[in-house]
PDB file of C-alpha atoms and ligand atoms in Angstrom:
ATOM      1  CA  MET A 154      29.306  14.048 -14.770  1.00 98.00           C
ATOM      2  CA  HIS A 155      32.773  12.932 -15.966  1.00 98.00           C
ATOM      3  CA  PHE A 156      33.055   9.265 -16.053  1.00 98.00           C
ATOM      4  CA  HIS A 157      37.512   8.248 -16.401  1.00 99.00           C
ATOM      5  CA  VAL A 158      37.744   4.491 -16.872  1.00 99.00           C
ATOM      6  CA  LEU A 159      41.136   2.760 -16.051  1.00 98.00           C
ATOM      7  CA  THR A 160      41.319  -0.709 -18.239  1.00 98.00           C
ATOM      8  CA  LEU A 161      43.846  -2.994 -20.333  1.00 97.00           C
ATOM      9  CA  PHE A 162      40.574  -2.181 -23.105  1.00 98.00           C
ATOM     10  CA  PRO A 163      40.055   1.120 -23.288  1.00 98.00           C
ATOM     11  CA  GLU A 164      38.740   0.665 -26.793  1.00 98.00           C
ATOM     12  CA  MET A 165      35.988  -2.031 -24.994  1.00 98.00           C
ATOM     13  CA  ILE A 166      35.240   1.027 -23.608  1.00 98.00           C
ATOM     14  CA  GLU A 167      35.179   4.147 -26.126  1.00 97.00           C
ATOM     15  CA  GLN A 168      33.228   1.233 -28.758  1.00 97.00           C
ATOM     16  CA  GLY A 169      30.821   0.609 -26.237  1.00 97.00           C
ATOM     17  CA  MET A 170      29.931   4.460 -25.191  1.00 97.00           C
ATOM     18  CA  ASN A 171      29.320   6.229 -28.754  1.00 94.00           C
ATOM     19  CA  THR A 172      26.530   4.648 -29.846  1.00 94.00           C
ATOM     20  CA  SER A 173      22.464   5.201 -28.985  1.00 95.00           C
ATOM     21  CA  ILE A 174      21.918   8.081 -26.798  1.00 96.00           C
ATOM     22  CA  MET A 175      25.094   7.216 -24.777  1.00 97.00           C
ATOM     23  CA  GLY A 176      26.766   8.587 -28.056  1.00 97.00           C
ATOM     24  CA  ARG A 177      24.445  11.603 -28.040  1.00 97.00           C
ATOM     25  CA  ALA A 178      24.611  12.643 -24.202  1.00 97.00           C
ATOM     26  CA  ILE A 179      28.443  12.513 -25.204  1.00 98.00           C
ATOM     27  CA  GLU A 180      28.624  14.830 -28.191  1.00 98.00           C
ATOM     28  CA  ARG A 181      26.064  17.189 -27.195  1.00 97.00           C
ATOM     29  CA  GLY A 182      28.114  17.470 -23.343  1.00 98.00           C
ATOM     30  CA  TYR A 183      26.084  15.925 -20.903  1.00 98.00           C
ATOM     31  CA  ILE A 184      27.990  13.396 -19.883  1.00 98.00           C
ATOM     32  CA  SER A 185      32.114  13.409 -20.646  1.00 98.00           C
ATOM     33  CA  LEU A 186      34.193   9.856 -20.917  1.00 98.00           C
ATOM     34  CA  LYS A 187      37.930   9.535 -20.229  1.00 98.00           C
ATOM     35  CA  ALA A 188      39.136   5.526 -21.012  1.00 98.00           C
ATOM     36  CA  THR A 189      42.335   5.289 -19.640  1.00 98.00           C
ATOM     37  CA  ASP A 190      44.802   2.004 -20.796  1.00 98.00           C
ATOM     38  CA  ILE A 191      46.275   1.174 -17.813  1.00 98.00           C
ATOM     39  CA  ARG A 192      49.221  -0.597 -20.006  1.00 98.00           C
ATOM     40  CA  ASP A 193      50.214   3.434 -21.266  1.00 98.00           C
ATOM     41  CA  TYR A 194      52.046   2.960 -16.978  1.00 98.00           C
ATOM     42  CA  ALA A 195      53.244   0.279 -17.249  1.00 97.00           C
ATOM     43  CA  ALA A 196      56.983   0.901 -16.691  1.00 91.00           C
ATOM     44  CA  ASN A 197      58.440  -1.513 -18.173  1.00 89.00           C
ATOM     45  CA  LYS A 198      59.958  -1.907 -22.694  1.00 90.00           C
ATOM     46  CA  HIS A 199      57.043  -5.168 -23.176  1.00 94.00           C
ATOM     47  CA  ASN A 200      54.254  -2.869 -21.460  1.00 94.00           C
ATOM     48  CA  LYS A 201      54.105  -5.937 -19.056  1.00 95.00           C
ATOM     49  CA  VAL A 202      51.151  -5.115 -15.980  1.00 97.00           C
ATOM     50  CA  ASP A 203      50.407  -9.118 -14.854  1.00 97.00           C
ATOM     51  CA  ASP A 204      52.508 -11.219 -13.083  1.00 96.00           C
ATOM     52  CA  THR A 205      51.958 -14.806 -11.129  1.00 96.00           C
ATOM     53  CA  PRO A 206      50.295 -14.787  -7.401  1.00 97.00           C
ATOM     54  CA  TYR A 207      52.763 -14.696  -4.707  1.00 98.00           C
ATOM     55  CA  GLY A 208      51.781 -18.104  -2.746  1.00 98.00           C
ATOM     56  CA  GLY A 209      51.249 -19.814  -5.936  1.00 97.00           C
ATOM     57  CA  GLY A 210      48.313 -20.413  -8.598  1.00 95.00           C
ATOM     58  CA  ALA A 211      46.341 -20.880 -11.536  1.00 94.00           C
ATOM     59  CA  GLY A 212      46.236 -17.492 -13.185  1.00 94.00           C
ATOM     60  CA  MET A 213      48.238 -13.690 -13.410  1.00 96.00           C
ATOM     61  CA  VAL A 214      47.957 -10.495 -10.769  1.00 97.00           C
ATOM     62  CA  MET A 215      47.447  -7.569 -12.543  1.00 97.00           C
ATOM     63  CA  GLN A 216      50.679  -5.358 -10.874  1.00 97.00           C
ATOM     64  CA  ALA A 217      49.622  -2.011  -8.673  1.00 98.00           C
ATOM     65  CA  ALA A 218      51.933   0.149 -10.249  1.00 97.00           C
ATOM     66  CA  PRO A 219      50.434   0.638 -13.778  1.00 98.00           C
ATOM     67  CA  VAL A 220      47.257   0.741 -12.139  1.00 98.00           C
ATOM     68  CA  TYR A 221      48.611   3.756  -9.559  1.00 98.00           C
ATOM     69  CA  GLY A 222      49.605   5.478 -12.075  1.00 98.00           C
ATOM     70  CA  ALA A 223      46.483   5.002 -14.771  1.00 98.00           C
ATOM     71  CA  TYR A 224      44.117   6.511 -11.184  1.00 99.00           C
ATOM     72  CA  GLU A 225      47.005   9.597 -10.583  1.00 98.00           C
ATOM     73  CA  ALA A 226      47.105  10.515 -13.820  1.00 98.00           C
ATOM     74  CA  VAL A 227      43.258  11.317 -13.804  1.00 98.00           C
ATOM     75  CA  LYS A 228      44.324  12.862 -10.175  1.00 98.00           C
ATOM     76  CA  GLU A 229      46.182  14.329 -11.491  1.00 98.00           C
ATOM     77  CA  GLN A 230      44.357  15.422 -14.320  1.00 98.00           C
ATOM     78  CA  ILE A 231      41.169  16.607 -11.921  1.00 98.00           C
ATOM     79  CA  GLY A 232      43.132  18.074  -8.588  1.00 98.00           C
ATOM     80  CA  TYR A 233      41.288  16.144  -6.144  1.00 98.00           C
ATOM     81  CA  ARG A 234      41.703  12.911  -5.223  1.00 98.00           C
ATOM     82  CA  PRO A 235      38.027  11.143  -6.978  1.00 98.00           C
ATOM     83  CA  ARG A 236      36.100   8.506  -5.541  1.00 98.00           C
ATOM     84  CA  VAL A 237      36.757   5.220  -7.906  1.00 99.00           C
ATOM     85  CA  ILE A 238      34.495   3.257  -8.317  1.00 99.00           C
ATOM     86  CA  TYR A 239      36.440  -1.224  -8.604  1.00 98.00           C
ATOM     87  CA  LEU A 240      33.681  -3.606 -10.515  1.00 98.00           C
ATOM     88  CA  THR A 241      34.572  -6.884  -8.948  1.00 98.00           C
ATOM     89  CA  PRO A 242      31.725  -9.811  -8.168  1.00 97.00           C
ATOM     90  CA  GLN A 243      32.755  -9.403  -4.504  1.00 97.00           C
ATOM     91  CA  GLY A 244      31.725  -5.570  -4.597  1.00 98.00           C
ATOM     92  CA  SER A 245      27.154  -4.668  -3.016  1.00 98.00           C
ATOM     93  CA  THR A 246      25.021  -4.527  -5.934  1.00 98.00           C
ATOM     94  CA  PHE A 247      24.649  -2.112  -8.112  1.00 98.00           C
ATOM     95  CA  PHE A 248      21.130  -0.611  -7.969  1.00 96.00           C
ATOM     96  CA  THR A 249      19.516   2.614  -9.359  1.00 94.00           C
ATOM     97  CA  ALA A 250      19.314   5.135  -6.206  1.00 93.00           C
ATOM     98  CA  TYR A 251      22.983   4.200  -5.382  1.00 97.00           C
ATOM     99  CA  GLY A 252      23.680   5.708  -9.187  1.00 97.00           C
ATOM    100  CA  GLY A 253      21.699   8.746  -8.416  1.00 96.00           C
ATOM    101  CA  ARG A 254      23.350   9.914  -4.837  1.00 97.00           C
ATOM    102  CA  ILE A 255      26.309   9.499  -7.152  1.00 98.00           C
ATOM    103  CA  LEU A 256      25.162  11.831 -10.134  1.00 98.00           C
ATOM    104  CA  GLN A 257      24.405  14.318  -7.135  1.00 97.00           C
ATOM    105  CA  LYS A 258      27.537  13.790  -4.801  1.00 98.00           C
ATOM    106  CA  GLU A 259      30.389  13.221  -7.680  1.00 98.00           C
ATOM    107  CA  GLN A 260      31.448  15.886 -10.924  1.00 98.00           C
ATOM    108  CA  ASP A 261      34.066  13.021 -11.670  1.00 99.00           C
ATOM    109  CA  LEU A 262      32.991   8.919 -10.929  1.00 99.00           C
ATOM    110  CA  VAL A 263      36.839   6.805 -11.597  1.00 99.00           C
ATOM    111  CA  PHE A 264      36.092   2.812 -12.572  1.00 99.00           C
ATOM    112  CA  LEU A 265      38.616   0.376 -12.002  1.00 99.00           C
ATOM    113  CA  CYS A 266      38.279  -2.672 -14.331  1.00 98.00           C
ATOM    114  CA  GLY A 267      40.096  -5.174 -13.360  1.00 97.00           C
ATOM    115  CA  HIS A 268      40.824  -8.239 -15.404  1.00 88.00           C
ATOM    116  CA  TYR A 269      42.779 -12.013 -15.053  1.00 76.00           C
ATOM    117  CA  GLU A 270      42.385 -13.143 -11.114  1.00 86.00           C
ATOM    118  CA  GLY A 271      42.072  -9.411 -10.172  1.00 94.00           C
ATOM    119  CA  ILE A 272      43.921  -6.514  -8.821  1.00 98.00           C
ATOM    120  CA  ASP A 273      47.014  -6.865  -6.033  1.00 98.00           C
ATOM    121  CA  GLU A 274      45.125  -5.570  -3.337  1.00 98.00           C
ATOM    122  CA  ARG A 275      47.703  -2.903  -1.967  1.00 98.00           C
ATOM    123  CA  VAL A 276      46.636  -0.890  -4.741  1.00 98.00           C
ATOM    124  CA  LEU A 277      42.497  -1.334  -4.234  1.00 98.00           C
ATOM    125  CA  GLU A 278      43.520  -0.205  -0.555  1.00 99.00           C
ATOM    126  CA  GLU A 279      44.894   2.718  -1.660  1.00 98.00           C
ATOM    127  CA  ILE A 280      42.721   4.194  -4.291  1.00 99.00           C
ATOM    128  CA  VAL A 281      39.038   2.030  -4.004  1.00 98.00           C
ATOM    129  CA  THR A 282      36.132   4.168  -2.628  1.00 98.00           C
ATOM    130  CA  ASP A 283      33.390   1.795  -3.785  1.00 98.00           C
ATOM    131  CA  TYR A 284      33.505  -2.050  -4.348  1.00 98.00           C
ATOM    132  CA  VAL A 285      30.747  -2.550  -6.834  1.00 98.00           C
ATOM    133  CA  SER A 286      28.859  -6.116  -8.345  1.00 98.00           C
ATOM    134  CA  ILE A 287      25.989  -5.633 -10.934  1.00 98.00           C
ATOM    135  CA  GLY A 288      24.986  -8.611  -9.773  1.00 98.00           C
ATOM    136  CA  ASP A 289      25.331 -12.945  -9.496  1.00 97.00           C
ATOM    137  CA  TYR A 290      27.445 -13.925 -12.464  1.00 96.00           C
ATOM    138  CA  VAL A 291      30.687 -13.772 -12.727  1.00 96.00           C
ATOM    139  CA  LEU A 292      32.457 -11.916 -16.173  1.00 97.00           C
ATOM    140  CA  THR A 293      35.708 -11.592 -17.230  1.00 96.00           C
ATOM    141  CA  GLY A 294      36.247  -8.595 -16.658  1.00 97.00           C
ATOM    142  CA  GLY A 295      34.460  -5.456 -15.265  1.00 98.00           C
ATOM    143  CA  GLU A 296      34.341  -3.125 -18.612  1.00 98.00           C
ATOM    144  CA  LEU A 297      30.931  -4.464 -18.832  1.00 98.00           C
ATOM    145  CA  PRO A 298      29.754  -3.448 -15.511  1.00 98.00           C
ATOM    146  CA  ALA A 299      31.366   0.112 -15.933  1.00 98.00           C
ATOM    147  CA  MET A 300      29.088   0.129 -18.385  1.00 98.00           C
ATOM    148  CA  VAL A 301      25.825  -0.928 -17.253  1.00 98.00           C
ATOM    149  CA  MET A 302      27.145   1.603 -14.454  1.00 98.00           C
ATOM    150  CA  MET A 303      27.693   4.860 -16.495  1.00 98.00           C
ATOM    151  CA  ASP A 304      23.903   3.714 -18.967  1.00 98.00           C
ATOM    152  CA  ALA A 305      22.141   3.302 -16.221  1.00 97.00           C
ATOM    153  CA  ILE A 306      23.512   6.891 -14.660  1.00 97.00           C
ATOM    154  CA  SER A 307      23.618   8.478 -17.596  1.00 98.00           C
ATOM    155  CA  ARG A 308      20.292   8.298 -18.231  1.00 96.00           C
ATOM    156  CA  LEU A 309      19.909  10.402 -15.225  1.00 95.00           C
ATOM    157  CA  VAL A 310      21.277  13.322 -15.827  1.00 96.00           C
ATOM    158  CA  PRO A 311      18.852  16.081 -16.707  1.00 95.00           C
ATOM    159  CA  GLY A 312      17.951  16.020 -20.826  1.00 95.00           C
ATOM    160  CA  VAL A 313      20.105  12.482 -21.892  1.00 96.00           C
ATOM    161  CA  LEU A 314      16.369  10.726 -22.407  1.00 94.00           C
ATOM    162  CA  HIS A 315      13.979  12.702 -24.347  1.00 80.00           C
ATOM    163  CA  ASN A 316      11.337  12.884 -21.520  1.00 67.00           C
ATOM    164  CA  GLU A 317      11.913  14.528 -18.342  1.00 61.00           C
ATOM    165  CA  ALA A 318      11.997  11.269 -16.419  1.00 54.00           C
ATOM    166  CA  SER A 319      14.746  11.876 -13.628  1.00 51.00           C
ATOM    167  CA  ALA A 320      13.549  13.212 -11.271  1.00 48.00           C
ATOM    168  CA  GLU A 321      12.314  10.258 -10.209  1.00 53.00           C
ATOM    169  CA  PHE A 322      15.605   7.669  -9.210  1.00 51.00           C
ATOM    170  CA  GLU A 323      15.104   7.284  -5.597  1.00 46.00           C
ATOM    171  CA  SER A 324      13.312   3.815  -6.783  1.00 49.00           C
ATOM    172  CA  PHE A 325      12.556   2.706 -10.553  1.00 64.00           C
ATOM    173  CA  GLN A 326       8.974   3.620 -11.486  1.00 74.00           C
ATOM    174  CA  GLY A 327       8.082   3.469  -7.946  1.00 86.00           C
ATOM    175  CA  ASN A 328       9.123   0.302  -7.920  1.00 92.00           C
ATOM    176  CA  LEU A 329       6.329  -0.794 -10.335  1.00 95.00           C
ATOM    177  CA  LEU A 330       6.844  -2.548 -13.394  1.00 95.00           C
ATOM    178  CA  GLU A 331       6.117  -0.565 -16.854  1.00 94.00           C
ATOM    179  CA  HIS A 332       2.666  -1.064 -18.000  1.00 96.00           C
ATOM    180  CA  PRO A 333       2.870  -3.228 -21.315  1.00 97.00           C
ATOM    181  CA  HIS A 334       3.250  -0.461 -25.195  1.00 97.00           C
ATOM    182  CA  TYR A 335       0.804  -0.514 -28.402  1.00 98.00           C
ATOM    183  CA  SER A 336       1.910   1.105 -31.583  1.00 98.00           C
ATOM    184  CA  ARG A 337      -0.034   0.724 -35.622  1.00 98.00           C
ATOM    185  CA  PRO A 338      -1.020  -1.774 -36.389  1.00 98.00           C
ATOM    186  CA  GLU A 339      -4.036  -2.180 -34.571  1.00 98.00           C
ATOM    187  CA  VAL A 340      -4.843  -5.291 -35.878  1.00 98.00           C
ATOM    188  CA  TRP A 341      -1.048  -7.953 -35.456  1.00 98.00           C
ATOM    189  CA  HIS A 342      -1.550 -11.739 -35.828  1.00 98.00           C
ATOM    190  CA  GLU A 343      -5.079 -11.647 -34.615  1.00 98.00           C
ATOM    191  CA  LYS A 344      -4.415  -9.767 -31.635  1.00 98.00           C
ATOM    192  CA  ARG A 345      -6.494  -6.478 -31.049  1.00 98.00           C
ATOM    193  CA  VAL A 346      -4.360  -3.143 -29.348  1.00 98.00           C
ATOM    194  CA  PRO A 347      -6.617  -3.365 -25.924  1.00 98.00           C
ATOM    195  CA  GLU A 348      -9.173  -1.397 -26.796  1.00 98.00           C
ATOM    196  CA  VAL A 349      -9.424   1.908 -24.277  1.00 98.00           C
ATOM    197  CA  LEU A 350      -6.003   2.870 -25.441  1.00 98.00           C
ATOM    198  CA  LEU A 351      -7.729   3.574 -28.957  1.00 98.00           C
ATOM    199  CA  SER A 352     -10.634   5.563 -26.702  1.00 98.00           C
ATOM    200  CA  GLY A 353      -9.193   8.442 -26.194  1.00 98.00           C
ATOM    201  CA  HIS A 354      -9.870   8.683 -22.888  1.00 98.00           C
ATOM    202  CA  HIS A 355      -6.907  10.229 -21.162  1.00 98.00           C
ATOM    203  CA  ALA A 356      -7.921   9.350 -16.992  1.00 98.00           C
ATOM    204  CA  ASN A 357      -9.400   5.936 -18.532  1.00 98.00           C
ATOM    205  CA  ILE A 358      -6.039   5.098 -19.686  1.00 98.00           C
ATOM    206  CA  GLU A 359      -3.762   6.197 -16.893  1.00 97.00           C
ATOM    207  CA  LYS A 360      -6.338   4.422 -14.822  1.00 98.00           C
ATOM    208  CA  TRP A 361      -5.685   0.733 -17.117  1.00 98.00           C
ATOM    209  CA  ARG A 362      -1.416   0.830 -17.324  1.00 97.00           C
ATOM    210  CA  ARG A 363      -1.793   1.771 -13.659  1.00 97.00           C
ATOM    211  CA  GLU A 364      -3.285  -1.484 -13.195  1.00 97.00           C
ATOM    212  CA  GLN A 365      -1.459  -2.868 -15.289  1.00 97.00           C
ATOM    213  CA  SER A 366       1.789  -2.412 -13.849  1.00 96.00           C
ATOM    214  CA  VAL A 367       0.636  -3.402 -10.482  1.00 97.00           C
ATOM    215  CA  ILE A 368      -0.358  -6.617 -12.483  1.00 97.00           C
ATOM    216  CA  ARG A 369       2.782  -7.138 -14.205  1.00 95.00           C
ATOM    217  CA  THR A 370       4.931  -6.527 -10.702  1.00 96.00           C
ATOM    218  CA  ALA A 371       2.832  -9.015  -8.760  1.00 96.00           C
ATOM    219  CA  GLU A 372       3.281 -11.413 -11.190  1.00 95.00           C
ATOM    220  CA  ARG A 373       6.749 -10.925 -12.492  1.00 94.00           C
ATOM    221  CA  ARG A 374       8.436  -8.991  -9.560  1.00 94.00           C
ATOM    222  CA  PRO A 375       6.566  -9.930  -6.205  1.00 95.00           C
ATOM    223  CA  ASP A 376       9.750  -9.415  -4.886  1.00 95.00           C
ATOM    224  CA  LEU A 377       9.224  -5.814  -5.388  1.00 95.00           C
ATOM    225  CA  LEU A 378       5.536  -4.511  -4.383  1.00 95.00           C
ATOM    226  CA  GLU A 379       6.448  -4.527  -0.892  1.00 94.00           C
ATOM    227  CA  LYS A 380       8.314  -1.224  -1.574  1.00 93.00           C
ATOM    228  CA  ALA A 381       5.921   0.010  -3.670  1.00 95.00           C
ATOM    229  CA  ASP A 382       3.260   2.212  -2.814  1.00 94.00           C
ATOM    230  CA  LEU A 383      -0.187   1.050  -3.159  1.00 96.00           C
ATOM    231  CA  SER A 384      -3.885   2.168  -2.733  1.00 96.00           C
ATOM    232  CA  ALA A 385      -6.458  -0.003  -1.312  1.00 97.00           C
ATOM    233  CA  LYS A 386      -7.570  -0.988  -4.086  1.00 97.00           C
ATOM    234  CA  GLU A 387      -4.353  -2.211  -6.005  1.00 97.00           C
ATOM    235  CA  LYS A 388      -3.533  -3.911  -3.605  1.00 97.00           C
ATOM    236  CA  ALA A 389      -6.071  -5.874  -3.199  1.00 98.00           C
ATOM    237  CA  LEU A 390      -5.110  -6.416  -7.415  1.00 97.00           C
ATOM    238  CA  ALA A 391      -2.222  -7.414  -6.284  1.00 97.00           C
ATOM    239  CA  ASP A 392      -3.213  -9.965  -4.623  1.00 96.00           C
ATOM    240  CA  ARG A 393      -6.058 -11.347  -6.444  1.00 96.00           C
ATOM    241  CA  CYS A 394      -2.961 -12.157  -8.457  1.00 95.00           C
ATOM    242  CA  LEU A 395      -0.548 -13.287  -6.493  1.00 94.00           C
ATOM    243  CA  ALA A 396      -3.005 -15.529  -5.301  1.00 94.00           C
ATOM    244  CA  GLU A 397      -2.962 -16.943  -9.181  1.00 90.00           C
ATOM    245  CA  LYS A 398       0.583 -17.867  -8.882  1.00 76.00           C
ATOM    246  CA  LYS A 399       1.059 -17.507 -13.003  1.00 71.00           C
ATOM    247  CA  LEU A 400       4.246 -16.194 -11.454  1.00 58.00           C
ATOM    248  CA  ALA A 401       6.998 -17.437 -14.593  1.00 59.00           C
ATOM    249  CA  PHE A 402       7.627 -15.383 -17.272  1.00 64.00           C
ATOM    250  CA  THR A 403      11.032 -17.811 -17.233  1.00 71.00           C
ATOM    251  CA  GLN A 404      10.391 -20.629 -18.797  1.00 78.00           C
ATOM    252  CA  GLU A 405      12.403 -23.783 -16.435  1.00 79.00           C
ATOM    253  CA  VAL A 406      16.073 -24.182 -17.231  1.00 82.00           C
TER     254      VAL A 406
HETATM  255 CL1  6GU B 110      31.497  -5.608 -11.082  1.00 75.90          CL
HETATM  256  N1  6GU B 110      32.645  -7.443 -12.286  1.00 75.90           N
HETATM  257  C1  6GU B 110      33.215  -9.175 -12.797  1.00 75.90           C
HETATM  258  N2  6GU B 110      34.436  -9.312 -13.363  1.00 75.90           N
HETATM  259  N3  6GU B 110      32.172  -9.831 -13.111  1.00 75.90           N
HETATM  260  C2  6GU B 110      30.930  -9.321 -12.378  1.00 75.90           C
HETATM  261  C3  6GU B 110      31.338  -8.295 -11.352  1.00 75.90           C
HETATM  262  C4  6GU B 110      31.218  -7.303 -12.091  1.00 75.90           C
HETATM  263  N4  6GU B 110      29.573  -8.167 -11.226  1.00 75.90           N
HETATM  264  C5  6GU B 110      29.206  -9.512 -11.978  1.00 75.90           C
HETATM  265  N5  6GU B 110      29.951 -10.417 -12.358  1.00 75.90           N
END
């Protein structure tokens, strides 16, 4: 997968993506990343890319021409009209399976990052194929959402993670949360590692982990349970957890 990011802050993208697993994935050629500075496509001497909104109001609007110029440069480099994702709180909410489908369909993926009050509607109409949000909160720009999506998509690319967990991207872990994890020492702050994990009995360990997943999901994300594929026994376990109503894992705010 080749990622192309159209942005006023290319260094934010480059610095954010060259660390840890993403950095290694780029280095090893599993993915590639190119940030294009929209400012390089400003036609004026002062590299100005924004102006006041027609009709008045607060803030500035990113102008159509430099955004289009940056888009055309990418289009010419790859030789076809790519899928272009505009990161906006007005978009549909990103989810893993959407990322998985894009990964299967597209060679290249363009992210358009807005700033200020937004981008001139006319260039959006011409180039954007997908309007995508990452959740119900407002950020100052599209760079973090673009990085969130690139991370979520890249970890589905075979080889990017050490395990080959990537086959499963129609949902996350079958719509169940992961079981808890433990490592050395066996006792920490007087808390023992659950005995079964020290038993070496792999079938029992798998059974315990699966139960923990069901319990966690019921307690923390009961909304996921409907889509999870549970046995009758697991369903009963989930129902008992739900009945306990031990649902608050976040302090009240
Ligand atoms: Cl994609 N952009 C901005 N600016 N804010 C957001 C978002 C995107 N998704 C959630 N909040």
